[in-house]
Amino acid sequence: MPPIRSSELRNRKKKTEKHSTAMHYSGYPYPTSQLQMLDRSPTATPIHTRSGSPTRGKVMPHTVEEADDFIGKLNDLMGPNPSSESSATEKPVGSKEPIAVTELDEKSALESVSATDGSATVSTSTKIKYLVMYFVFNLGLTLFNKAVMIAFPFPFLLTALHAAAGCVGTATLYSYGTLKPKALTRKDSLTLYAFSLLYTVNIAVSNLSLSMVTIPFHQVLRATTPAFTIAIYRFYYSKTYSLDTYVSLVPVILGVGLATYGDYYATMLGFFLTLLGAILAALKTVVTNRMQTAGLHLTAIEILYRLSPLAFLQSIAMAYLNDEFSGIERFLFEQGNLSLKVFLIFLINAAMAFGLNVTSFTANKKTGALTMTVAANVKQILTVLLAVMFWHLKVGFINASGIVITIIGGALYGRAELMSQKSRKPSRVVDLEEGKVGRV
């Protein structure tokens, strides 16, 4: 057979391009070792090419059938063509068919379409565990603080002691390598300073309002914190809750008002300050949650590590402004030398405060900001019950009714959360177009 001319070769190239896109026929852009393996093919014979051709000294097929066989062998060597595979399964632009996700993608997909407080992917048993720990530490420390404050009536110095416990506890964890702080930018550090200032302002406003209103009135307005929490999520984060959740909050708020029913009195300024305190409390709880679930993504331990020194300095400043240092001098004079018993009481109190802070921050992350505000209302009722048991506090019919109503409201809220948790179980398919989750 005579040698193939260049014009015939070009015509043959056009025909073979219809059979495969995996090979550039002219030039052989493949390794020489693979071409050498094809040299042994009985269907391939040498051809003459121009001196400048990149195929000089190589072998090429003569007929279309030989070219098909040649291309098939070359494709076997090179493996499947990724572009052809992707084009075979490619969906049209704008398709709304569900896209299957793997087990690793499941969590991130849920986080992008679920609640913004980070609680959607946490199991019910985990939420209950952290809430129980929160109640145990909170109620225990509340009773302990009450006993301590009888002999040590310096709230800001006691708060400074708790902040110092946070400094020592987190520094100990850091020294053992348990805590590994993240590198923060200047903007992140300013955010943390603003966060600590929010805590201080919240405490200051609450204490200032107490001097202008009665305690029952103060507790009634503070019980509305869940409503302000919902408002923040609704208007700032566009997050909504189920109807059952909204309904359950009515007895939670109303019950606390009845349980603390008493002498209601407030000045106009006291009313607005107490209302501002409730709003700040809701904002503080939401920001605490967002610090851990979005933005900085800090752990509870790291938040304490970074905020405890600031809280300590702020508490010392507040103690100085409230003239607590002159009072502590009298306390130390009356006590004489601090006994081992007094030292152990303060040490245990500080350790419990550290445990409460860690548990409170973690529970906020696991259960959500709204759940924490509801838990705070229920804690008030449990505190009243403990006061009845240990200090023989007398309550009337209205107060007792409020206790029962609040507990029922807490149970209804828990049921609503459980139903909501079941309705957003982890699934295997996410419709990225609609933002919905379903099962395969």
CSV table of C-alpha atoms in Angstrom, one decimal:
chain,number,residue,atom,x,y,z
A,1,MET,CA,0.0,0.0,0.0
A,2,PRO,CA,1.4,3.4,-1.0
A,3,PRO,CA,2.1,6.0,1.7
A,4,ILE,CA,-0.8,8.2,2.8
A,5,ARG,CA,-0.6,11.8,1.7
A,6,SER,CA,-1.0,14.6,4.1
A,7,SER,CA,-4.3,15.7,2.6
A,8,GLU,CA,-5.7,12.1,3.0
A,9,LEU,CA,-4.5,12.1,6.6
A,10,ARG,CA,-6.4,15.3,7.3
A,11,ASN,CA,-9.6,13.9,5.9
A,12,ARG,CA,-9.1,10.7,7.9
A,13,LYS,CA,-8.6,12.9,11.0
A,14,LYS,CA,-11.9,14.6,10.6
A,15,LYS,CA,-13.7,11.2,10.4
A,16,THR,CA,-12.0,9.8,13.5
A,17,GLU,CA,-12.8,12.9,15.6
A,18,LYS,CA,-16.5,11.9,15.4
A,19,HIS,CA,-15.7,8.7,17.3
A,20,SER,CA,-13.9,10.1,20.3
A,21,THR,CA,-12.8,13.3,22.0
A,22,ALA,CA,-10.2,11.7,24.2
A,23,MET,CA,-7.4,12.0,21.6
A,24,HIS,CA,-5.9,14.8,19.6
A,25,TYR,CA,-5.1,12.9,16.4
A,26,SER,CA,-2.3,15.1,15.1
A,27,GLY,CA,0.7,15.5,17.2
A,28,TYR,CA,0.1,12.6,19.7
A,29,PRO,CA,0.1,14.6,22.9
A,30,TYR,CA,0.7,11.4,25.0
A,31,PRO,CA,3.8,9.9,26.6
A,32,THR,CA,6.3,8.1,24.3
A,33,SER,CA,6.1,4.9,26.5
A,34,GLN,CA,2.4,4.5,25.7
A,35,LEU,CA,3.0,5.0,22.0
A,36,GLN,CA,5.7,2.4,22.1
A,37,MET,CA,3.2,-0.1,23.5
A,38,LEU,CA,1.1,0.6,20.5
A,39,ASP,CA,4.0,0.0,18.1
A,40,ARG,CA,3.4,-3.7,18.7
A,41,SER,CA,0.0,-3.5,17.1
A,42,PRO,CA,-0.3,-5.7,13.9
A,43,THR,CA,-2.7,-3.2,12.4
A,44,ALA,CA,-0.3,-0.3,12.5
A,45,THR,CA,2.3,0.2,9.8
A,46,PRO,CA,4.9,3.0,9.4
A,47,ILE,CA,4.1,6.1,7.3
A,48,HIS,CA,6.1,8.9,5.9
A,49,THR,CA,5.6,12.4,7.3
A,50,ARG,CA,7.1,15.7,6.7
A,51,SER,CA,10.4,16.4,8.4
A,52,GLY,CA,8.9,19.0,10.8
A,53,SER,CA,6.0,16.8,11.9
A,54,PRO,CA,5.7,15.9,15.6
A,55,THR,CA,4.8,12.4,14.6
A,56,ARG,CA,8.1,11.8,12.8
A,57,GLY,CA,9.4,8.2,13.4
A,58,LYS,CA,6.0,7.1,15.0
A,59,VAL,CA,3.4,4.7,13.6
A,60,MET,CA,-0.1,5.6,12.5
A,61,PRO,CA,-3.1,3.5,11.3
A,62,HIS,CA,-4.1,3.4,7.6
A,63,THR,CA,-7.9,2.9,7.7
A,64,VAL,CA,-10.8,4.2,9.8
A,65,GLU,CA,-11.2,0.7,11.3
A,66,GLU,CA,-7.5,0.7,12.3
A,67,ALA,CA,-7.9,4.2,13.7
A,68,ASP,CA,-10.9,3.1,15.8
A,69,ASP,CA,-8.9,0.2,17.1
A,70,PHE,CA,-5.9,2.5,17.8
A,71,ILE,CA,-8.0,5.0,19.6
A,72,GLY,CA,-9.7,2.2,21.7
A,73,LYS,CA,-6.3,0.9,22.8
A,74,LEU,CA,-5.2,4.5,23.6
A,75,ASN,CA,-8.3,5.1,25.7
A,76,ASP,CA,-7.7,1.9,27.6
A,77,LEU,CA,-4.2,3.2,28.5
A,78,MET,CA,-5.4,6.7,29.5
A,79,GLY,CA,-8.4,5.6,31.5
A,80,PRO,CA,-11.9,7.0,31.3
A,81,ASN,CA,-12.4,10.6,30.2
A,82,PRO,CA,-13.6,12.7,33.2
A,83,SER,CA,-15.1,15.4,31.0
A,84,SER,CA,-17.2,12.9,29.2
A,85,GLU,CA,-18.4,11.3,32.5
A,86,SER,CA,-19.4,14.7,33.9
A,87,SER,CA,-21.2,15.7,30.8
A,88,ALA,CA,-23.2,12.5,30.8
A,89,THR,CA,-24.5,13.2,34.3
A,90,GLU,CA,-24.6,17.0,34.1
A,91,LYS,CA,-28.0,18.5,35.0
A,92,PRO,CA,-29.4,21.5,33.1
A,93,VAL,CA,-28.9,24.9,34.6
A,94,GLY,CA,-31.8,25.7,36.9
A,95,SER,CA,-32.7,22.1,37.6
A,96,LYS,CA,-34.4,21.6,41.0
A,97,GLU,CA,-33.8,17.9,41.4
A,98,PRO,CA,-32.5,17.0,44.9
A,99,ILE,CA,-28.7,16.5,45.1
A,100,ALA,CA,-27.6,13.5,47.2
A,101,VAL,CA,-25.1,14.4,49.9
A,102,THR,CA,-22.6,12.2,51.8
A,103,GLU,CA,-22.6,11.6,55.5
A,104,LEU,CA,-19.8,14.2,55.9
A,105,ASP,CA,-21.9,16.8,53.9
A,106,GLU,CA,-25.0,16.1,56.0
A,107,LYS,CA,-24.1,18.3,59.0
A,108,SER,CA,-23.0,21.3,57.0
A,109,ALA,CA,-26.1,21.1,54.8
A,110,LEU,CA,-28.3,21.0,57.8
A,111,GLU,CA,-26.6,24.0,59.4
A,112,SER,CA,-27.2,26.0,56.2
A,113,VAL,CA,-30.9,25.4,56.1
A,114,SER,CA,-31.8,25.0,59.8
A,115,ALA,CA,-32.1,27.3,62.8
A,116,THR,CA,-29.5,30.1,63.2
A,117,ASP,CA,-28.8,29.4,66.9
A,118,GLY,CA,-26.8,26.2,66.2
A,119,SER,CA,-29.2,23.9,68.2
A,120,ALA,CA,-30.8,22.1,65.2
A,121,THR,CA,-28.1,19.5,64.9
A,122,VAL,CA,-27.9,18.7,68.6
A,123,SER,CA,-29.7,15.6,69.9
A,124,THR,CA,-32.5,15.9,72.5
A,125,SER,CA,-30.6,13.8,75.0
A,126,THR,CA,-27.6,16.2,74.8
A,127,LYS,CA,-29.8,19.2,75.3
A,128,ILE,CA,-31.4,17.6,78.4
A,129,LYS,CA,-28.0,16.7,79.8
A,130,TYR,CA,-26.6,20.3,79.6
A,131,LEU,CA,-29.9,21.8,80.9
A,132,VAL,CA,-29.8,19.5,83.9
A,133,MET,CA,-26.2,20.5,84.5
A,134,TYR,CA,-27.1,24.2,84.1
A,135,PHE,CA,-29.9,23.9,86.7
A,136,VAL,CA,-27.8,22.0,89.2
A,137,PHE,CA,-24.9,24.5,89.0
A,138,ASN,CA,-27.2,27.5,88.9
A,139,LEU,CA,-29.5,26.5,91.8
A,140,GLY,CA,-26.5,25.3,93.8
A,141,LEU,CA,-24.6,28.5,93.3
A,142,THR,CA,-27.7,30.6,94.0
A,143,LEU,CA,-28.2,29.0,97.4
A,144,PHE,CA,-24.5,29.1,98.1
A,145,ASN,CA,-24.3,32.8,97.2
A,146,LYS,CA,-27.3,33.6,99.4
A,147,ALA,CA,-25.6,32.0,102.4
A,148,VAL,CA,-22.3,33.7,101.6
A,149,MET,CA,-23.9,37.1,101.1
A,150,ILE,CA,-25.4,37.1,104.6
A,151,ALA,CA,-21.9,37.4,106.0
A,152,PHE,CA,-20.2,38.9,103.0
A,153,PRO,CA,-22.6,41.6,101.5
A,154,PHE,CA,-20.4,42.7,98.7
A,155,PRO,CA,-21.9,41.5,95.4
A,156,PHE,CA,-19.3,43.1,93.1
A,157,LEU,CA,-16.4,41.8,95.0
A,158,LEU,CA,-18.0,38.4,95.0
A,159,THR,CA,-18.4,38.7,91.2
A,160,ALA,CA,-14.7,39.7,91.0
A,161,LEU,CA,-13.9,36.5,92.9
A,162,HIS,CA,-15.9,34.5,90.3
A,163,ALA,CA,-14.1,36.2,87.5
A,164,ALA,CA,-10.8,35.4,89.1
A,165,ALA,CA,-11.8,31.8,89.3
A,166,GLY,CA,-12.4,31.9,85.5
A,167,CYS,CA,-8.9,33.4,85.0
A,168,VAL,CA,-7.3,30.7,87.2
A,169,GLY,CA,-9.3,27.8,85.8
A,170,THR,CA,-8.8,28.7,82.1
A,171,ALA,CA,-5.1,29.5,82.7
A,172,THR,CA,-4.7,26.0,84.2
A,173,LEU,CA,-6.3,24.4,81.2
A,174,TYR,CA,-4.1,26.4,78.9
A,175,SER,CA,-0.9,25.3,80.8
A,176,TYR,CA,-1.8,21.7,80.4
A,177,GLY,CA,-2.5,22.1,76.6
A,178,THR,CA,-6.3,21.5,77.0
A,179,LEU,CA,-7.1,25.0,75.8
A,180,LYS,CA,-5.6,26.2,72.5
A,181,PRO,CA,-6.8,29.8,71.8
A,182,LYS,CA,-7.5,30.9,68.3
A,183,ALA,CA,-5.5,33.7,66.7
A,184,LEU,CA,-7.8,36.7,66.6
A,185,THR,CA,-7.6,39.9,64.5
A,186,ARG,CA,-7.9,43.4,65.9
A,187,LYS,CA,-11.5,43.4,64.9
A,188,ASP,CA,-12.2,40.2,66.7
A,189,SER,CA,-10.6,41.5,69.9
A,190,LEU,CA,-12.8,44.7,69.7
A,191,THR,CA,-15.8,42.4,69.3
A,192,LEU,CA,-14.8,40.6,72.5
A,193,TYR,CA,-14.4,43.9,74.4
A,194,ALA,CA,-17.8,45.0,73.3
A,195,PHE,CA,-19.2,41.7,74.4
A,196,SER,CA,-17.7,42.0,77.9
A,197,LEU,CA,-19.0,45.6,78.0
A,198,LEU,CA,-22.5,44.3,77.2
A,199,TYR,CA,-22.3,42.0,80.2
A,200,THR,CA,-21.1,44.8,82.5
A,201,VAL,CA,-23.8,47.2,81.3
A,202,ASN,CA,-26.5,44.5,81.8
A,203,ILE,CA,-25.4,44.0,85.4
A,204,ALA,CA,-25.2,47.7,86.1
A,205,VAL,CA,-28.6,48.5,84.6
A,206,SER,CA,-30.2,45.6,86.5
A,207,ASN,CA,-28.7,46.8,89.9
A,208,LEU,CA,-29.5,50.4,89.2
A,209,SER,CA,-33.2,49.6,88.4
A,210,LEU,CA,-33.5,47.6,91.6
A,211,SER,CA,-33.1,50.8,93.6
A,212,MET,CA,-36.1,52.3,91.8
A,213,VAL,CA,-38.5,49.4,91.7
A,214,THR,CA,-39.7,46.6,94.0
A,215,ILE,CA,-38.3,43.1,93.6
A,216,PRO,CA,-41.6,41.6,92.4
A,217,PHE,CA,-42.0,44.2,89.7
A,218,HIS,CA,-38.4,43.7,88.7
A,219,GLN,CA,-38.9,39.9,88.3
A,220,VAL,CA,-42.1,40.4,86.4
A,221,LEU,CA,-40.4,42.5,83.7
A,222,ARG,CA,-37.3,40.3,83.6
A,223,ALA,CA,-39.6,37.4,82.9
A,224,THR,CA,-40.4,38.9,79.5
A,225,THR,CA,-36.8,38.2,78.3
A,226,PRO,CA,-38.0,35.2,76.1
A,227,ALA,CA,-40.3,37.6,74.2
A,228,PHE,CA,-37.4,40.0,73.5
A,229,THR,CA,-35.2,37.1,72.4
A,230,ILE,CA,-37.8,36.0,69.9
A,231,ALA,CA,-38.1,39.6,68.6
A,232,ILE,CA,-34.3,39.8,68.1
A,233,TYR,CA,-34.3,36.5,66.1
A,234,ARG,CA,-37.4,37.5,64.2
A,235,PHE,CA,-36.4,41.0,63.1
A,236,TYR,CA,-32.6,40.7,62.9
A,237,TYR,CA,-32.1,37.1,61.8
A,238,SER,CA,-35.5,36.5,60.1
A,239,LYS,CA,-35.9,33.3,62.2
A,240,THR,CA,-39.4,32.1,63.1
A,241,TYR,CA,-40.6,29.4,65.5
A,242,SER,CA,-43.5,27.1,65.5
A,243,LEU,CA,-47.0,28.1,66.8
A,244,ASP,CA,-46.6,25.7,69.7
A,245,THR,CA,-43.4,27.5,70.8
A,246,TYR,CA,-45.1,30.9,70.8
A,247,VAL,CA,-48.1,29.5,72.8
A,248,SER,CA,-45.9,27.8,75.4
A,249,LEU,CA,-44.1,31.1,76.2
A,250,VAL,CA,-47.4,32.7,77.5
A,251,PRO,CA,-47.7,30.5,80.6
A,252,VAL,CA,-43.9,30.7,81.1
A,253,ILE,CA,-44.0,34.5,81.3
A,254,LEU,CA,-47.4,34.8,83.0
A,255,GLY,CA,-46.5,32.1,85.6
A,256,VAL,CA,-43.4,34.0,86.8
A,257,GLY,CA,-45.5,37.2,87.2
A,258,LEU,CA,-48.0,35.3,89.4
A,259,ALA,CA,-45.4,33.4,91.3
A,260,THR,CA,-43.6,36.7,92.3
A,261,TYR,CA,-46.8,38.6,92.8
A,262,GLY,CA,-46.4,41.1,95.6
A,263,ASP,CA,-45.9,44.8,96.2
A,264,TYR,CA,-45.6,46.3,92.7
A,265,TYR,CA,-44.1,49.7,92.7
A,266,ALA,CA,-41.8,51.5,90.2
A,267,THR,CA,-40.8,55.0,89.2
A,268,MET,CA,-41.0,55.9,85.6
A,269,LEU,CA,-37.3,55.8,85.2
A,270,GLY,CA,-37.1,52.5,87.1
A,271,PHE,CA,-39.7,51.1,84.8
A,272,PHE,CA,-37.7,52.0,81.7
A,273,LEU,CA,-34.4,50.8,83.2
A,274,THR,CA,-35.9,47.5,84.2
A,275,LEU,CA,-37.4,47.1,80.7
A,276,LEU,CA,-34.0,48.0,79.2
A,277,GLY,CA,-32.4,45.4,81.5
A,278,ALA,CA,-34.7,42.7,80.0
A,279,ILE,CA,-33.8,43.7,76.5
A,280,LEU,CA,-30.1,43.7,77.3
A,281,ALA,CA,-30.5,40.3,78.9
A,282,ALA,CA,-32.1,38.9,75.8
A,283,LEU,CA,-29.4,40.5,73.6
A,284,LYS,CA,-26.6,39.1,75.9
A,285,THR,CA,-28.0,35.6,75.5
A,286,VAL,CA,-28.3,35.8,71.8
A,287,VAL,CA,-24.8,37.3,71.4
A,288,THR,CA,-23.4,34.6,73.7
A,289,ASN,CA,-24.9,32.0,71.4
A,290,ARG,CA,-23.7,33.7,68.2
A,291,MET,CA,-20.1,34.0,69.5
A,292,GLN,CA,-20.0,30.2,69.7
A,293,THR,CA,-22.1,29.1,66.7
A,294,ALA,CA,-21.2,31.8,64.1
A,295,GLY,CA,-18.6,34.5,63.5
A,296,LEU,CA,-15.7,33.7,65.9
A,297,HIS,CA,-16.8,30.1,66.7
A,298,LEU,CA,-15.2,30.2,70.1
A,299,THR,CA,-15.6,27.5,72.7
A,300,ALA,CA,-17.0,28.1,76.1
A,301,ILE,CA,-13.6,27.7,77.7
A,302,GLU,CA,-12.0,30.2,75.3
A,303,ILE,CA,-14.7,32.8,75.9
A,304,LEU,CA,-14.0,32.5,79.6
A,305,TYR,CA,-10.3,32.6,79.0
A,306,ARG,CA,-10.6,35.9,77.1
A,307,LEU,CA,-13.4,37.6,79.1
A,308,SER,CA,-12.6,36.7,82.7
A,309,PRO,CA,-9.7,39.2,83.0
A,310,LEU,CA,-12.0,41.9,81.6
A,311,ALA,CA,-14.8,40.9,83.9
A,312,PHE,CA,-12.5,40.9,86.9
A,313,LEU,CA,-11.3,44.5,86.2
A,314,GLN,CA,-14.8,45.7,85.5
A,315,SER,CA,-16.1,44.1,88.7
A,316,ILE,CA,-13.3,45.7,90.8
A,317,ALA,CA,-14.1,49.1,89.2
A,318,MET,CA,-17.8,48.6,90.1
A,319,ALA,CA,-16.9,47.6,93.7
A,320,TYR,CA,-14.8,50.7,94.1
A,321,LEU,CA,-17.6,52.9,92.8
A,322,ASN,CA,-20.0,51.3,95.2
A,323,ASP,CA,-17.6,51.8,98.1
A,324,GLU,CA,-17.3,48.1,98.8
A,325,PHE,CA,-13.6,48.3,99.7
A,326,SER,CA,-14.3,50.2,102.9
A,327,GLY,CA,-16.8,47.5,103.8
A,328,ILE,CA,-14.3,44.7,103.1
A,329,GLU,CA,-11.9,46.4,105.6
A,330,ARG,CA,-14.6,46.1,108.3
A,331,PHE,CA,-15.3,42.5,107.3
A,332,LEU,CA,-11.7,41.5,107.6
A,333,PHE,CA,-11.4,43.4,110.9
A,334,GLU,CA,-14.4,41.6,112.3
A,335,GLN,CA,-13.2,38.2,111.0
A,336,GLY,CA,-9.7,38.7,112.2
A,337,ASN,CA,-7.4,36.2,110.5
A,338,LEU,CA,-9.2,34.3,107.8
A,339,SER,CA,-9.7,30.7,109.0
A,340,LEU,CA,-9.3,27.6,106.9
A,341,LYS,CA,-13.1,27.2,107.0
A,342,VAL,CA,-13.8,30.6,105.5
A,343,PHE,CA,-11.1,30.1,102.9
A,344,LEU,CA,-12.6,26.8,101.8
A,345,ILE,CA,-16.1,28.4,101.6
A,346,PHE,CA,-14.8,31.0,99.2
A,347,LEU,CA,-12.7,28.4,97.3
A,348,ILE,CA,-15.7,26.1,96.8
A,349,ASN,CA,-17.9,29.1,95.8
A,350,ALA,CA,-15.4,30.2,93.2
A,351,ALA,CA,-15.1,26.7,91.8
A,352,MET,CA,-18.9,26.4,91.5
A,353,ALA,CA,-19.0,29.7,89.7
A,354,PHE,CA,-16.4,28.5,87.2
A,355,GLY,CA,-18.4,25.3,86.6
A,356,LEU,CA,-21.6,27.3,86.1
A,357,ASN,CA,-20.0,29.6,83.6
A,358,VAL,CA,-18.6,26.7,81.5
A,359,THR,CA,-22.0,24.9,81.7
A,360,SER,CA,-24.0,28.0,81.0
A,361,PHE,CA,-22.0,28.9,77.9
A,362,THR,CA,-22.0,25.3,76.6
A,363,ALA,CA,-25.8,24.9,77.3
A,364,ASN,CA,-26.4,28.1,75.4
A,365,LYS,CA,-24.6,26.7,72.4
A,366,LYS,CA,-26.2,23.3,72.5
A,367,THR,CA,-29.8,24.3,73.3
A,368,GLY,CA,-30.2,27.8,71.8
A,369,ALA,CA,-30.6,31.3,73.2
A,370,LEU,CA,-34.4,31.1,73.5
A,371,THR,CA,-34.3,27.9,75.5
A,372,MET,CA,-31.8,29.5,77.9
A,373,THR,CA,-34.1,32.4,78.6
A,374,VAL,CA,-37.0,30.0,79.2
A,375,ALA,CA,-34.7,28.0,81.5
A,376,ALA,CA,-33.9,31.2,83.4
A,377,ASN,CA,-37.6,31.7,84.1
A,378,VAL,CA,-38.1,28.2,85.2
A,379,LYS,CA,-35.0,28.6,87.5
A,380,GLN,CA,-36.7,31.5,89.2
A,381,ILE,CA,-39.6,29.2,90.1
A,382,LEU,CA,-37.3,26.4,91.3
A,383,THR,CA,-35.5,29.0,93.4
A,384,VAL,CA,-38.8,30.0,95.1
A,385,LEU,CA,-39.6,26.3,95.7
A,386,LEU,CA,-36.1,25.8,97.3
A,387,ALA,CA,-36.7,28.9,99.4
A,388,VAL,CA,-40.0,27.4,100.6
A,389,MET,CA,-38.2,24.2,101.5
A,390,PHE,CA,-35.0,25.5,103.2
A,391,TRP,CA,-36.0,29.0,104.4
A,392,HIS,CA,-39.7,28.3,105.0
A,393,LEU,CA,-40.8,31.0,102.7
A,394,LYS,CA,-44.6,31.4,102.8
A,395,VAL,CA,-46.5,31.8,99.5
A,396,GLY,CA,-50.1,32.5,98.8
A,397,PHE,CA,-52.6,31.0,96.4
A,398,ILE,CA,-51.7,33.3,93.6
A,399,ASN,CA,-48.0,32.6,94.0
A,400,ALA,CA,-48.5,28.9,94.1
A,401,SER,CA,-50.7,29.1,91.0
A,402,GLY,CA,-47.9,31.0,89.2
A,403,ILE,CA,-45.4,28.3,90.1
A,404,VAL,CA,-47.6,25.6,88.7
A,405,ILE,CA,-48.4,27.6,85.5
A,406,THR,CA,-44.7,28.3,84.9
A,407,ILE,CA,-43.8,24.6,85.3
A,408,ILE,CA,-46.6,23.7,82.9
A,409,GLY,CA,-45.4,26.3,80.4
A,410,GLY,CA,-41.9,24.9,80.6
A,411,ALA,CA,-43.2,21.4,79.9
A,412,LEU,CA,-45.2,22.7,76.9
A,413,TYR,CA,-42.1,24.5,75.6
A,414,GLY,CA,-40.0,21.4,76.0
A,415,ARG,CA,-42.7,19.4,74.1
A,416,ALA,CA,-42.7,22.0,71.3
A,417,GLU,CA,-38.9,21.9,71.0
A,418,LEU,CA,-39.0,18.1,70.9
A,419,MET,CA,-41.6,18.1,68.1
A,420,SER,CA,-39.5,20.7,66.2
A,421,GLN,CA,-36.4,18.5,66.6
A,422,LYS,CA,-38.2,15.5,65.2
A,423,SER,CA,-39.4,17.5,62.2
A,424,ARG,CA,-35.8,18.4,61.2
A,425,LYS,CA,-34.1,15.0,61.7
A,426,PRO,CA,-30.8,14.6,59.7
A,427,SER,CA,-31.6,13.6,56.2
A,428,ARG,CA,-29.7,12.3,53.2
A,429,VAL,CA,-30.8,14.7,50.5
A,430,VAL,CA,-30.8,18.5,50.4
A,431,ASP,CA,-32.5,20.5,47.7
A,432,LEU,CA,-30.1,23.3,47.4
A,433,GLU,CA,-32.4,25.3,45.2
A,434,GLU,CA,-35.3,25.3,47.7
A,435,GLY,CA,-33.2,24.9,50.9
A,436,LYS,CA,-35.3,21.9,51.9
A,437,VAL,CA,-34.2,18.7,53.5
A,438,GLY,CA,-35.6,15.3,52.6
A,439,ARG,CA,-34.8,11.6,52.5
A,440,VAL,CA,-33.5,9.4,49.7
